[in-house]
PDB file of C-alpha atoms in Angstrom:
ATOM      1  CA  MET A   1       0.000   0.000   0.000  1.00  0.00           C
ATOM      2  CA  THR A   2       1.506   3.340  -1.060  1.00  0.00           C
ATOM      3  CA  ARG A   3       1.909   6.095   1.480  1.00  0.00           C
ATOM      4  CA  GLN A   4      -0.343   9.072   0.760  1.00  0.00           C
ATOM      5  CA  LYS A   5       1.459  12.379   0.313  1.00  0.00           C
ATOM      6  CA  ILE A   6       0.483  14.992   2.890  1.00  0.00           C
ATOM      7  CA  GLN A   7      -0.326  18.434   1.490  1.00  0.00           C
ATOM      8  CA  LEU A   8       1.660  21.239   3.139  1.00  0.00           C
ATOM      9  CA  LYS A   9      -0.321  24.234   4.295  1.00  0.00           C
ATOM     10  CA  LYS A  10      -0.348  26.760   7.132  1.00  0.00           C
ATOM     11  CA  ILE A  11      -1.177  25.365  10.565  1.00  0.00           C
ATOM     12  CA  GLU A  12      -4.138  27.368  11.805  1.00  0.00           C
ATOM     13  CA  ASN A  13      -3.883  26.350  15.487  1.00  0.00           C
ATOM     14  CA  THR A  14      -1.433  28.719  17.203  1.00  0.00           C
ATOM     15  CA  THR A  15      -0.156  26.236  19.796  1.00  0.00           C
ATOM     16  CA  ALA A  16       0.365  23.464  17.246  1.00  0.00           C
ATOM     17  CA  ARG A  17       2.096  25.953  14.920  1.00  0.00           C
ATOM     18  CA  GLN A  18       4.558  27.025  17.631  1.00  0.00           C
ATOM     19  CA  VAL A  19       5.333  23.403  18.568  1.00  0.00           C
ATOM     20  CA  THR A  20       5.926  22.478  14.907  1.00  0.00           C
ATOM     21  CA  PHE A  21       8.098  25.594  14.404  1.00  0.00           C
ATOM     22  CA  SER A  22      10.279  24.682  17.384  1.00  0.00           C
ATOM     23  CA  LYS A  23      10.759  21.074  16.237  1.00  0.00           C
ATOM     24  CA  ARG A  24      11.438  21.958  12.610  1.00  0.00           C
ATOM     25  CA  ARG A  25      13.853  24.780  13.582  1.00  0.00           C
ATOM     26  CA  LYS A  26      15.904  22.441  15.765  1.00  0.00           C
ATOM     27  CA  GLY A  27      15.955  19.853  12.976  1.00  0.00           C
ATOM     28  CA  LEU A  28      17.062  22.485  10.441  1.00  0.00           C
ATOM     29  CA  PHE A  29      19.905  23.722  12.667  1.00  0.00           C
ATOM     30  CA  LYS A  30      20.979  20.123  13.321  1.00  0.00           C
ATOM     31  CA  LYS A  31      21.165  19.409   9.563  1.00  0.00           C
ATOM     32  CA  ALA A  32      23.161  22.624   9.034  1.00  0.00           C
ATOM     33  CA  GLN A  33      25.642  21.587  11.735  1.00  0.00           C
ATOM     34  CA  GLU A  34      26.017  18.133  10.176  1.00  0.00           C
ATOM     35  CA  LEU A  35      26.613  19.684   6.740  1.00  0.00           C
ATOM     36  CA  SER A  36      29.302  22.010   8.115  1.00  0.00           C
ATOM     37  CA  LEU A  37      31.104  19.145   9.887  1.00  0.00           C
ATOM     38  CA  LEU A  38      30.927  16.685   6.997  1.00  0.00           C
ATOM     39  CA  CYS A  39      31.814  19.116   4.197  1.00  0.00           C
ATOM     40  CA  ASP A  40      33.800  21.839   6.038  1.00  0.00           C
ATOM     41  CA  ALA A  41      31.308  24.444   4.788  1.00  0.00           C
ATOM     42  CA  GLU A  42      30.705  27.976   6.088  1.00  0.00           C
ATOM     43  CA  ILE A  43      27.027  28.095   7.092  1.00  0.00           C
ATOM     44  CA  ALA A  44      24.867  30.863   8.539  1.00  0.00           C
ATOM     45  CA  LEU A  45      21.135  30.530   9.149  1.00  0.00           C
ATOM     46  CA  ILE A  46      18.725  33.295  10.128  1.00  0.00           C
ATOM     47  CA  VAL A  47      15.138  32.423  11.079  1.00  0.00           C
ATOM     48  CA  PHE A  48      12.340  34.726  12.297  1.00  0.00           C
ATOM     49  CA  SER A  49       9.296  33.212  13.934  1.00  0.00           C
ATOM     50  CA  SER A  50       5.750  34.394  13.204  1.00  0.00           C
ATOM     51  CA  ASN A  51       5.885  36.774  16.155  1.00  0.00           C
ATOM     52  CA  GLY A  52       9.241  38.259  15.011  1.00  0.00           C
ATOM     53  CA  LYS A  53      11.630  36.408  17.326  1.00  0.00           C
ATOM     54  CA  LEU A  54      15.136  35.894  15.888  1.00  0.00           C
ATOM     55  CA  PHE A  55      16.955  32.532  15.783  1.00  0.00           C
ATOM     56  CA  ASP A  56      20.354  32.145  14.134  1.00  0.00           C
ATOM     57  CA  PHE A  57      23.086  29.540  13.649  1.00  0.00           C
ATOM     58  CA  THR A  58      26.741  29.746  12.571  1.00  0.00           C
ATOM     59  CA  ASN A  59      29.221  26.895  12.565  1.00  0.00           C
ATOM     60  CA  SER A  60      32.602  28.545  13.214  1.00  0.00           C
ATOM     61  CA  ARG A  61      32.762  32.318  12.798  1.00  0.00           C
ATOM     62  CA  SER A  62      30.377  34.959  14.052  1.00  0.00           C
ATOM     63  CA  MET A  63      27.240  35.872  12.145  1.00  0.00           C
ATOM     64  CA  GLU A  64      28.644  39.318  11.428  1.00  0.00           C
ATOM     65  CA  GLN A  65      31.753  37.893   9.721  1.00  0.00           C
ATOM     66  CA  VAL A  66      29.682  35.562   7.564  1.00  0.00           C
ATOM     67  CA  LEU A  67      27.361  38.389   6.553  1.00  0.00           C
ATOM     68  CA  GLN A  68      30.340  40.614   5.671  1.00  0.00           C
ATOM     69  CA  GLN A  69      31.690  37.866   3.410  1.00  0.00           C
ATOM     70  CA  TYR A  70      28.255  37.540   1.793  1.00  0.00           C
ATOM     71  CA  HIS A  71      28.074  41.288   1.106  1.00  0.00           C
ATOM     72  CA  ARG A  72      31.574  41.298  -0.430  1.00  0.00           C
ATOM     73  CA  GLN A  73      30.618  38.441  -2.762  1.00  0.00           C
ATOM     74  CA  SER A  74      27.432  40.246  -3.756  1.00  0.00           C
ATOM     75  CA  GLU A  75      29.328  43.472  -4.494  1.00  0.00           C
ATOM     76  CA  ASN A  76      31.832  41.592  -6.671  1.00  0.00           C
ATOM     77  CA  LEU A  77      29.011  40.028  -8.645  1.00  0.00           C
ATOM     78  CA  GLU A  78      27.386  43.418  -9.169  1.00  0.00           C
ATOM     79  CA  LEU A  79      30.695  44.863 -10.388  1.00  0.00           C
ATOM     80  CA  HIS A  80      31.328  42.033 -12.849  1.00  0.00           C
ATOM     81  CA  GLN A  81      27.831  41.888 -14.274  1.00  0.00           C
ATOM     82  CA  PRO A  82      27.971  45.290 -16.041  1.00  0.00           C
ATOM     83  CA  CYS A  83      31.338  44.334 -17.573  1.00  0.00           C
ATOM     84  CA  LEU A  84      29.901  41.108 -18.921  1.00  0.00           C
ATOM     85  CA  GLY A  85      26.888  43.005 -20.247  1.00  0.00           C
ATOM     86  CA  LEU A  86      29.117  45.524 -22.034  1.00  0.00           C
ATOM     87  CA  GLN A  87      31.234  42.746 -23.552  1.00  0.00           C
ATOM     88  CA  LEU A  88      28.117  40.985 -24.798  1.00  0.00           C
ATOM     89  CA  GLU A  89      26.701  44.190 -26.300  1.00  0.00           C
ATOM     90  CA  SER A  90      30.035  44.916 -28.005  1.00  0.00           C
ATOM     91  CA  ARG A  91      30.179  41.390 -29.454  1.00  0.00           C
ATOM     92  CA  VAL A  92      26.622  41.631 -30.746  1.00  0.00           C
ATOM     93  CA  ALA A  93      27.325  45.015 -32.345  1.00  0.00           C
ATOM     94  CA  MET A  94      30.469  43.666 -34.035  1.00  0.00           C
ATOM     95  CA  LEU A  95      28.608  40.631 -35.400  1.00  0.00           C
ATOM     96  CA  ARG A  96      25.787  42.851 -36.649  1.00  0.00           C
ATOM     97  CA  LYS A  97      28.311  45.077 -38.454  1.00  0.00           C
ATOM     98  CA  GLU A  98      30.020  42.075 -40.067  1.00  0.00           C
ATOM     99  CA  ALA A  99      26.646  40.747 -41.228  1.00  0.00           C
ATOM    100  CA  GLU A 100      25.769  44.125 -42.782  1.00  0.00           C
ATOM    101  CA  GLU A 101      29.138  44.273 -44.578  1.00  0.00           C
ATOM    102  CA  LYS A 102      28.744  40.738 -45.971  1.00  0.00           C
ATOM    103  CA  THR A 103      25.203  41.532 -47.112  1.00  0.00           C
ATOM    104  CA  HIS A 104      26.458  44.658 -48.866  1.00  0.00           C
ATOM    105  CA  GLU A 105      29.221  42.668 -50.591  1.00  0.00           C
ATOM    106  CA  LEU A 106      26.717  40.085 -51.827  1.00  0.00           C
ATOM    107  CA  ARG A 107      24.479  42.805 -53.213  1.00  0.00           C
ATOM    108  CA  MET A 108      27.410  44.393 -55.050  1.00  0.00           C
ATOM    109  CA  MET A 109      28.363  41.010 -56.525  1.00  0.00           C
ATOM    110  CA  ASN A 110      24.792  40.738 -57.790  1.00  0.00           C
ATOM    111  CA  GLY A 111      25.189  44.127 -59.510  1.00  0.00           C
ATOM    112  CA  GLU A 112      23.250  46.101 -56.886  1.00  0.00           C
ATOM    113  CA  GLU A 113      24.210  49.269 -54.960  1.00  0.00           C
ATOM    114  CA  LEU A 114      27.069  50.159 -57.342  1.00  0.00           C
ATOM    115  CA  THR A 115      26.257  53.820 -57.965  1.00  0.00           C
ATOM    116  CA  GLY A 116      28.232  55.132 -54.994  1.00  0.00           C
ATOM    117  CA  LEU A 117      31.442  53.177 -55.768  1.00  0.00           C
ATOM    118  CA  SER A 118      34.577  54.777 -57.147  1.00  0.00           C
ATOM    119  CA  ALA A 119      36.530  53.475 -60.157  1.00  0.00           C
ATOM    120  CA  GLU A 120      39.067  51.857 -57.830  1.00  0.00           C
ATOM    121  CA  GLU A 121      36.343  50.103 -55.820  1.00  0.00           C
ATOM    122  CA  LEU A 122      34.687  48.918 -59.021  1.00  0.00           C
ATOM    123  CA  GLY A 123      38.042  47.536 -60.184  1.00  0.00           C
ATOM    124  CA  LYS A 124      38.494  45.611 -56.927  1.00  0.00           C
ATOM    125  CA  LEU A 125      34.962  44.270 -57.229  1.00  0.00           C
ATOM    126  CA  GLU A 126      35.676  43.141 -60.783  1.00  0.00           C
ATOM    127  CA  GLU A 127      38.832  41.328 -59.636  1.00  0.00           C
ATOM    128  CA  MET A 128      36.849  39.603 -56.861  1.00  0.00           C
ATOM    129  CA  LEU A 129      34.225  38.472 -59.363  1.00  0.00           C
ATOM    130  CA  LYS A 130      36.898  37.167 -61.756  1.00  0.00           C
ATOM    131  CA  ALA A 131      38.646  35.285 -58.953  1.00  0.00           C
ATOM    132  CA  GLY A 132      35.339  33.809 -57.881  1.00  0.00           C
ATOM    133  CA  GLN A 133      34.484  32.848 -61.452  1.00  0.00           C
ATOM    134  CA  ASN A 134      37.869  31.163 -61.895  1.00  0.00           C
ATOM    135  CA  ARG A 135      37.366  29.242 -58.688  1.00  0.00           C
ATOM    136  CA  VAL A 136      33.904  28.120 -59.790  1.00  0.00           C
ATOM    137  CA  GLN A 137      35.274  27.066 -63.181  1.00  0.00           C
ATOM    138  CA  GLU A 138      38.089  25.116 -61.525  1.00  0.00           C
ATOM    139  CA  ILE A 139      35.689  23.223 -59.264  1.00  0.00           C
ATOM    140  CA  LYS A 140      33.362  22.629 -62.225  1.00  0.00           C
ATOM    141  CA  ASN A 141      36.205  21.166 -64.335  1.00  0.00           C
ATOM    142  CA  LYS A 142      37.282  18.870 -61.507  1.00  0.00           C
ATOM    143  CA  ARG A 143      33.737  17.612 -61.112  1.00  0.00           C
ATOM    144  CA  PHE A 144      33.418  17.019 -64.880  1.00  0.00           C
ATOM    145  CA  PHE A 145      36.719  15.117 -64.891  1.00  0.00           C
ATOM    146  CA  ARG A 146      35.542  12.874 -62.020  1.00  0.00           C
ATOM    147  CA  GLU A 147      32.268  12.189 -63.801  1.00  0.00           C
ATOM    148  CA  ILE A 148      34.019  11.407 -67.109  1.00  0.00           C
ATOM    149  CA  THR A 149      36.453   9.070 -65.328  1.00  0.00           C
ATOM    150  CA  ALA A 150      33.579   7.284 -63.626  1.00  0.00           C
ATOM    151  CA  LEU A 151      31.746   6.903 -66.967  1.00  0.00           C
ATOM    152  CA  GLY A 152      34.909   5.490 -68.583  1.00  0.00           C
ATOM    153  CA  LYS A 153      35.262   2.895 -65.842  1.00  0.00           C
ATOM    154  CA  LYS A 154      31.599   1.996 -66.180  1.00  0.00           C
ATOM    155  CA  LYS A 155      31.969   1.635 -69.987  1.00  0.00           C
ATOM    156  CA  PHE A 156      34.986  -0.668 -69.596  1.00  0.00           C
ATOM    157  CA  ARG A 157      33.106  -2.791 -67.052  1.00  0.00           C
ATOM    158  CA  LEU A 158      30.098  -3.113 -69.372  1.00  0.00           C
ATOM    159  CA  MET A 159      32.354  -4.098 -72.297  1.00  0.00           C
ATOM    160  CA  GLU A 160      33.949  -6.848 -70.210  1.00  0.00           C
ATOM    161  CA  GLU A 161      30.554  -8.130 -69.171  1.00  0.00           C
ATOM    162  CA  ASN A 162      29.424  -8.066 -72.831  1.00  0.00           C
ATOM    163  CA  LYS A 163      32.434 -10.144 -73.861  1.00  0.00           C
ATOM    164  CA  LYS A 164      31.666 -12.740 -71.214  1.00  0.00           C
ATOM    165  CA  LEU A 165      28.039 -12.934 -72.351  1.00  0.00           C
ATOM    166  CA  LYS A 166      29.078 -13.390 -76.004  1.00  0.00           C
ATOM    167  CA  LEU A 167      31.496 -16.168 -75.049  1.00  0.00           C
ATOM    168  CA  GLN A 168      28.773 -17.903 -73.046  1.00  0.00           C
ATOM    169  CA  MET A 169      26.389 -17.648 -76.043  1.00  0.00           C
ATOM    170  CA  VAL A 170      29.018 -19.122 -78.404  1.00  0.00           C
ATOM    171  CA  ASN A 171      29.612 -22.049 -76.039  1.00  0.00           C
ATOM    172  CA  MET A 172      25.907 -22.663 -75.705  1.00  0.00           C
ATOM    173  CA  SER A 173      25.460 -22.550 -79.515  1.00  0.00           C
ATOM    174  CA  GLY A 174      28.256 -25.122 -80.038  1.00  0.00           C
ATOM    175  CA  GLU A 175      26.703 -27.477 -77.530  1.00  0.00           C
ATOM    176  CA  GLN A 176      23.302 -27.117 -79.204  1.00  0.00           C
ATOM    177  CA  VAL A 177      24.807 -27.892 -82.665  1.00  0.00           C
ATOM    178  CA  GLN A 178      26.566 -30.987 -81.307  1.00  0.00           C
ATOM    179  CA  ILE A 179      23.367 -32.221 -79.643  1.00  0.00           C
ATOM    180  CA  HIS A 180      21.433 -31.591 -82.856  1.00  0.00           C
ATOM    181  CA  GLU A 181      23.964 -33.532 -84.962  1.00  0.00           C
ATOM    182  CA  GLN A 182      23.845 -36.445 -82.558  1.00  0.00           C
ATOM    183  CA  TYR A 183      20.075 -36.378 -82.662  1.00  0.00           C
ATOM    184  CA  GLN A 184      20.030 -36.308 -86.479  1.00  0.00           C
ATOM    185  CA  SER A 185      22.495 -39.247 -86.711  1.00  0.00           C
ATOM    186  CA  SER A 186      20.434 -41.271 -84.269  1.00  0.00           C
ATOM    187  CA  MET A 187      17.237 -40.550 -86.155  1.00  0.00           C
ATOM    188  CA  ALA A 188      18.862 -41.541 -89.466  1.00  0.00           C
ATOM    189  CA  SER A 189      20.011 -44.884 -88.078  1.00  0.00           C
ATOM    190  CA  THR A 190      16.570 -45.569 -86.668  1.00  0.00           C
ATOM    191  CA  ASN A 191      14.866 -44.751 -89.937  1.00  0.00           C
ATOM    192  CA  MET A 192      17.256 -46.968 -91.975  1.00  0.00           C
ATOM    193  CA  SER A 193      16.701 -49.926 -89.713  1.00  0.00           C
ATOM    194  CA  SER A 194      12.967 -49.583 -89.908  1.00  0.00           C
ATOM    195  CA  LEU A 195      13.107 -49.447 -93.715  1.00  0.00           C
ATOM    196  CA  LEU A 196      15.323 -52.534 -94.192  1.00  0.00           C
ATOM    197  CA  GLY A 197      13.361 -54.700 -91.799  1.00  0.00           C
ATOM    198  CA  PRO A 198      14.365 -57.519 -89.453  1.00  0.00           C
ATOM    199  CA  GLN A 199      15.909 -59.685 -92.209  1.00  0.00           C
ATOM    200  CA  TYR A 200      18.484 -57.004 -92.950  1.00  0.00           C
ATOM    201  CA  LYS A 201      19.362 -56.874 -89.295  1.00  0.00           C
ATOM    202  CA  ASP A 202      19.940 -60.654 -89.252  1.00  0.00           C
ATOM    203  CA  ASP A 203      22.159 -60.456 -92.366  1.00  0.00           C
ATOM    204  CA  ILE A 204      24.252 -57.764 -90.785  1.00  0.00           C
ATOM    205  CA  SER A 205      24.573 -59.807 -87.611  1.00  0.00           C
ATOM    206  CA  ASN A 206      25.632 -62.946 -89.598  1.00  0.00           C
ATOM    207  CA  THR A 207      28.154 -60.947 -91.602  1.00  0.00           C
ATOM    208  CA  LEU A 208      29.650 -59.537 -88.413  1.00  0.00           C
ATOM    209  CA  LEU A 209      29.892 -63.067 -86.966  1.00  0.00           C
ATOM    210  CA  LYS A 210      31.687 -64.373 -90.066  1.00  0.00           C
ATOM    211  CA  LEU A 211      34.101 -61.452 -90.008  1.00  0.00           C
ATOM    212  CA  GLY A 212      34.708 -62.147 -86.356  1.00  0.00           C
TER     213      GLY A 212
END
């Protein structure tokens, strides 16, 4: 049988609430002490009851020293956060500028936004386009060469397979001719014997016996 989960809510009875607060506070401080001993951690706990009474716990140093350390850490974080924010904003602005420059270059390569360029800038743009065209042509030629080489290998492979098929057909044709000749010879002998009759067979047998 599974244990039913108890819903946490405010204890309305004042006496029961104070008893529960006292027990839970002692348990919390005990766990904090165990954590400090096991892990050598600096721990400070501050608890106010419902009527405003203060309860605190520190493991080694005074509460004031722990709070001073906390404030120093908070101040350092506040000092570093603006620096990180400025670095991030600067990085974003730089990336945005690079994106705008690349977009402008692409438009110029497409023949757009050229009216404000000088003759020197137009010459540089023309050189960039020629270099890009040469690079495209080089890659295109390499790809054509690979495709032509692959087609040549495929053609050679098909020719070899065609030769093998022709040789197999020739061998099969020769076997068929030989079988046909044997069949024709057998049929001729059978027909001759049937025409001459049994007497001719006996004469042949007697002749063979005399020769033997």
